[in-house]
XYZ file of C-alpha atoms in Angstrom:
339
model
C 149.623 79.959 97.047
C 152.064 78.619 99.570
C 151.562 76.219 102.452
C 153.829 77.866 104.983
C 152.764 76.993 108.532
C 152.389 79.883 110.958
C 154.487 78.679 113.875
C 152.784 77.781 117.138
C 149.290 78.689 115.877
C 148.710 75.778 113.479
C 147.672 78.063 110.627
C 148.293 77.636 106.950
C 149.394 80.743 105.034
C 148.014 81.467 101.562
C 149.641 84.183 99.443
C 147.392 85.408 96.646
C 149.648 88.278 95.554
C 151.885 90.981 97.037
C 148.860 92.804 98.519
C 146.776 89.884 99.762
C 147.547 86.984 102.042
C 145.425 85.125 104.545
C 145.821 82.540 107.260
C 143.485 79.664 107.973
C 143.523 76.756 110.455
C 143.888 73.322 108.909
C 140.586 71.942 107.553
C 140.747 68.859 109.788
C 141.064 71.114 112.818
C 137.983 73.147 111.801
C 135.889 70.032 111.117
C 136.839 68.438 114.434
C 135.898 71.568 116.358
C 132.560 71.911 114.551
C 131.671 68.232 115.074
C 132.654 68.279 118.746
C 130.788 71.501 119.498
C 127.606 70.301 117.789
C 127.798 67.002 119.663
C 128.128 68.826 122.968
C 125.514 71.537 122.387
C 122.775 69.247 121.023
C 123.346 66.376 123.451
C 121.674 68.082 126.418
C 118.230 68.983 127.720
C 118.435 72.654 126.645
C 119.716 72.223 123.118
C 121.532 74.980 121.256
C 123.697 75.703 118.219
C 126.268 78.480 118.499
C 125.449 81.474 116.236
C 129.049 81.492 114.996
C 128.073 78.505 112.832
C 125.500 80.568 110.897
C 128.166 82.030 108.665
C 129.116 79.568 105.981
C 129.047 81.038 102.471
C 125.272 80.687 102.061
C 124.635 81.934 105.606
C 126.747 85.023 104.992
C 124.870 85.761 101.762
C 121.512 85.351 103.524
C 122.611 87.703 106.281
C 123.431 90.343 103.677
C 119.860 89.949 102.387
C 118.510 90.346 105.940
C 120.360 93.659 106.161
C 118.409 94.883 103.124
C 114.960 94.097 104.512
C 112.781 97.021 105.556
C 112.380 95.690 109.111
C 116.065 95.176 109.884
C 117.097 98.630 111.109
C 120.538 97.877 112.702
C 122.599 97.888 109.500
C 121.285 101.058 107.899
C 121.261 102.822 111.283
C 124.845 101.885 112.034
C 125.888 102.982 108.537
C 124.316 106.391 109.176
C 126.471 106.723 112.312
C 129.611 105.551 110.512
C 129.105 108.317 107.976
C 129.290 110.810 110.870
C 132.735 109.453 111.704
C 134.293 110.740 108.473
C 135.034 114.050 110.188
C 134.756 113.002 113.834
C 137.057 109.952 114.036
C 140.332 111.372 112.550
C 141.143 113.505 115.648
C 141.473 110.249 117.613
C 143.924 108.803 115.052
C 147.210 110.428 116.005
C 149.347 107.922 114.095
C 149.153 105.348 111.314
C 146.624 102.706 112.329
C 145.961 99.277 110.875
C 142.240 98.513 110.540
C 141.357 95.191 112.209
C 137.780 94.019 111.719
C 136.070 91.232 113.650
C 133.419 89.651 111.434
C 134.115 91.449 108.176
C 131.425 89.737 106.064
C 131.063 91.433 102.689
C 132.932 94.564 103.907
C 130.177 97.098 103.136
C 130.815 99.066 106.342
C 134.556 98.482 106.069
C 134.789 100.909 103.176
C 133.522 103.769 105.333
C 136.426 103.175 107.746
C 138.995 102.665 104.977
C 137.915 105.976 103.450
C 138.789 107.665 106.751
C 142.283 106.114 106.624
C 143.038 107.135 103.021
C 145.292 109.971 104.217
C 147.813 107.281 105.222
C 150.436 106.476 102.594
C 149.742 102.754 102.971
C 146.580 101.296 104.468
C 146.716 97.911 106.179
C 143.538 95.903 106.728
C 143.339 92.725 108.803
C 139.847 91.135 108.638
C 138.979 88.235 110.965
C 136.009 86.155 109.864
C 135.035 82.509 110.157
C 133.537 82.556 106.647
C 135.362 82.005 103.356
C 133.608 85.143 102.050
C 136.533 87.043 103.589
C 138.803 86.086 100.672
C 136.264 87.171 98.040
C 135.471 90.505 99.657
C 139.196 91.198 100.150
C 139.876 90.808 96.432
C 137.118 93.304 95.650
C 138.526 95.821 98.150
C 141.967 95.596 96.515
C 140.428 96.498 93.161
C 138.981 99.663 94.714
C 141.880 100.834 96.941
C 145.293 101.265 95.298
C 147.320 101.668 98.512
C 145.748 98.787 100.450
C 147.369 95.575 101.719
C 145.279 92.847 103.357
C 146.181 90.038 105.735
C 143.072 87.985 106.489
C 142.451 85.473 109.261
C 139.758 82.881 108.477
C 138.993 81.764 112.013
C 136.911 82.521 115.102
C 137.239 85.936 116.747
C 139.128 84.394 119.645
C 141.574 82.612 117.356
C 142.123 85.756 115.289
C 142.708 87.914 118.383
C 145.279 85.427 119.671
C 146.990 85.665 116.280
C 146.936 89.470 116.454
C 148.434 89.621 119.954
C 151.974 88.849 118.780
C 151.672 90.012 115.163
C 153.725 93.234 115.309
C 153.984 96.602 117.065
C 151.885 98.747 114.726
C 148.846 100.459 116.275
C 145.500 98.783 115.606
C 142.010 100.215 115.246
C 139.891 97.144 116.035
C 136.251 97.342 114.956
C 133.387 95.058 115.986
C 130.245 96.267 114.241
C 126.668 95.140 113.697
C 125.915 94.579 117.391
C 127.433 91.098 117.072
C 128.568 91.474 120.672
C 124.910 91.077 121.656
C 125.091 87.394 120.633
C 127.220 86.620 123.672
C 125.832 85.706 127.080
C 126.819 88.310 129.701
C 129.595 86.065 131.055
C 130.954 85.126 127.620
C 130.672 88.749 126.488
C 132.800 89.936 129.376
C 135.380 87.216 128.625
C 135.392 88.353 125.001
C 136.067 91.981 126.003
C 138.932 90.716 128.168
C 140.259 88.868 125.100
C 140.079 92.049 123.001
C 141.766 94.024 125.776
C 144.594 91.470 126.087
C 145.167 91.543 122.313
C 145.530 95.332 122.318
C 148.672 97.374 122.892
C 148.562 100.650 124.864
C 147.227 103.287 122.478
C 145.262 100.829 120.319
C 141.620 101.737 119.701
C 138.473 99.586 119.767
C 135.223 100.672 118.084
C 132.174 98.604 119.058
C 128.603 98.800 117.750
C 125.784 97.963 120.180
C 122.026 97.913 119.666
C 119.922 99.847 122.168
C 116.720 98.912 124.032
C 113.587 99.994 122.144
C 109.971 99.029 121.459
C 109.218 95.285 121.386
C 107.383 95.531 118.051
C 110.401 97.063 116.294
C 112.723 94.403 117.687
C 110.588 91.349 116.929
C 109.827 92.392 113.349
C 113.565 92.982 112.753
C 114.239 89.325 113.596
C 111.177 87.852 111.884
C 110.830 89.822 108.656
C 107.841 89.620 106.322
C 109.949 88.141 103.486
C 111.087 85.290 105.796
C 114.747 85.861 104.974
C 115.674 85.547 108.653
C 113.820 82.223 108.775
C 115.920 80.928 105.847
C 119.067 82.215 107.565
C 118.171 80.409 110.796
C 117.308 77.145 109.027
C 120.493 77.305 106.947
C 122.572 76.249 109.948
C 120.858 72.846 109.717
C 121.809 72.650 106.026
C 125.398 73.361 106.987
C 125.364 70.554 109.560
C 123.902 68.235 106.903
C 126.633 69.135 104.410
C 129.662 69.232 106.689
C 128.816 66.677 109.381
C 126.809 64.144 107.327
C 123.514 64.791 109.111
C 119.971 64.176 107.878
C 117.988 67.170 109.145
C 114.764 67.708 107.168
C 114.357 71.502 107.157
C 110.616 71.132 106.530
C 110.326 69.701 110.048
C 111.388 72.967 111.715
C 110.034 76.497 112.119
C 111.862 79.775 112.781
C 110.827 81.225 116.168
C 111.938 84.655 117.474
C 110.724 86.549 120.571
C 111.861 89.563 122.610
C 112.513 88.812 126.284
C 111.902 92.197 127.915
C 113.210 91.117 131.342
C 116.609 90.074 129.970
C 116.632 92.732 127.205
C 117.294 90.278 124.402
C 115.889 88.774 121.245
C 115.815 84.981 121.506
C 115.932 82.977 118.287
C 115.091 79.277 118.042
C 114.380 76.429 115.652
C 111.146 74.696 116.685
C 110.548 71.010 115.948
C 107.054 70.674 114.483
C 106.687 67.020 115.536
C 108.581 64.183 117.268
C 111.588 63.275 115.173
C 115.018 61.668 115.158
C 118.128 63.004 113.372
C 121.496 61.333 112.776
C 124.631 63.537 112.808
C 127.280 61.064 111.662
C 130.502 63.009 112.216
C 129.344 64.015 115.701
C 128.440 60.397 116.542
C 125.030 61.640 117.656
C 121.452 60.471 117.288
C 119.334 63.505 118.129
C 115.800 62.912 119.398
C 113.410 65.867 119.403
C 109.880 66.155 120.736
C 107.058 68.151 119.146
C 107.509 71.895 119.867
C 110.963 71.328 121.366
C 113.256 74.300 120.780
C 116.870 74.468 119.632
C 118.277 77.821 120.667
C 120.380 79.450 117.931
C 120.905 83.088 118.926
C 120.572 85.725 121.599
C 120.759 89.361 120.553
C 121.088 91.452 123.697
C 120.025 95.097 123.705
C 121.597 97.720 125.979
C 121.045 101.022 127.696
C 123.812 103.613 127.321
C 124.662 103.514 131.023
C 125.049 99.714 130.791
C 127.412 100.040 127.819
C 129.653 102.525 129.583
C 129.756 100.426 132.765
C 130.536 97.285 130.753
C 133.460 98.860 128.921
C 134.770 100.477 132.085
C 134.639 97.174 133.998
C 136.694 95.510 131.231
C 139.441 98.121 131.733
C 138.854 100.321 128.688
C 138.957 104.120 128.660
C 135.931 105.570 126.858
C 136.829 108.157 124.225
C 133.466 108.879 122.602
C 130.000 107.435 121.921
C 128.025 108.232 118.758
C 124.251 107.751 118.340
C 121.744 107.993 115.488
C 118.931 110.554 115.585
C 116.369 108.079 116.976
C 118.859 106.694 119.533
C 118.310 103.177 118.258
C 122.002 102.261 117.982
C 125.402 103.269 119.385
C 129.064 103.212 118.407
C 131.573 103.539 121.242
C 135.293 104.205 120.836
C 137.606 103.053 123.632
C 141.335 102.656 124.137
C 143.689 100.549 126.182
C 145.466 102.712 128.739
């Protein structure tokens, strides 16, 4: 590995071999951001923890287990749509495209897109993920694809998109799957789409997965499964704060709480304090006082109607190329371009 600094972006470059390199912000920079954000978000009346902090190594592994539960339909439904794309996406790829993935995780869905690109002599893959699992999953992909080169960015989506903006002139197929966009508030979501748009060159493509409005019972069971894997996933963010910010959260003092807000078309996920308690978060210089039944918000997962999706993408400046749905119309994949 080398420690070459990526100019102007304060990244460190790690070269594993000729086919794999990745960039990562300095550790002190990551820790400072985490500590400052936690201090800000928990030191207010309506307390929250950003869902981007779910995905340390253990959080990423727990999320993969959530995707295997019988109640969690989004992953298997989206995979069924991606399989349709094997024959239906290539007509939109009129040149060699690099695959850029926001939130790559363990790269299960990535393979379905890479398989579509195998006609290219050389396939380039640029995953952007805040979790270290990116490096592990990249090594596995290289064992399975002979003509693949990977440049990973271990950072937030916004940081990775800023990196991508001036990377080179090759066309990019940017994918954002799993309905992760639904975690954003409407305002932050629109800003994120603007960020994606600004990172794209004319002719680049953007494929986004979005979960659709459906029955309340289906939605609530998907986010509060019978095996309680989602509960462990939600509580794990407190373990991460304990480990990385020297906090003393007792996970036994909290309950997982998930409800569907029909008015705002979103799942709301919280950690509920089961009694009055006090928590010290040393690296955030914070003493957190919680009352019995007080909620810490950890995630929104917005659901959409097709007309809302098309209006949203149009307002952000994109040109819609195609939208794919599953048979039950539970989930959508929309392909757009920058004009």
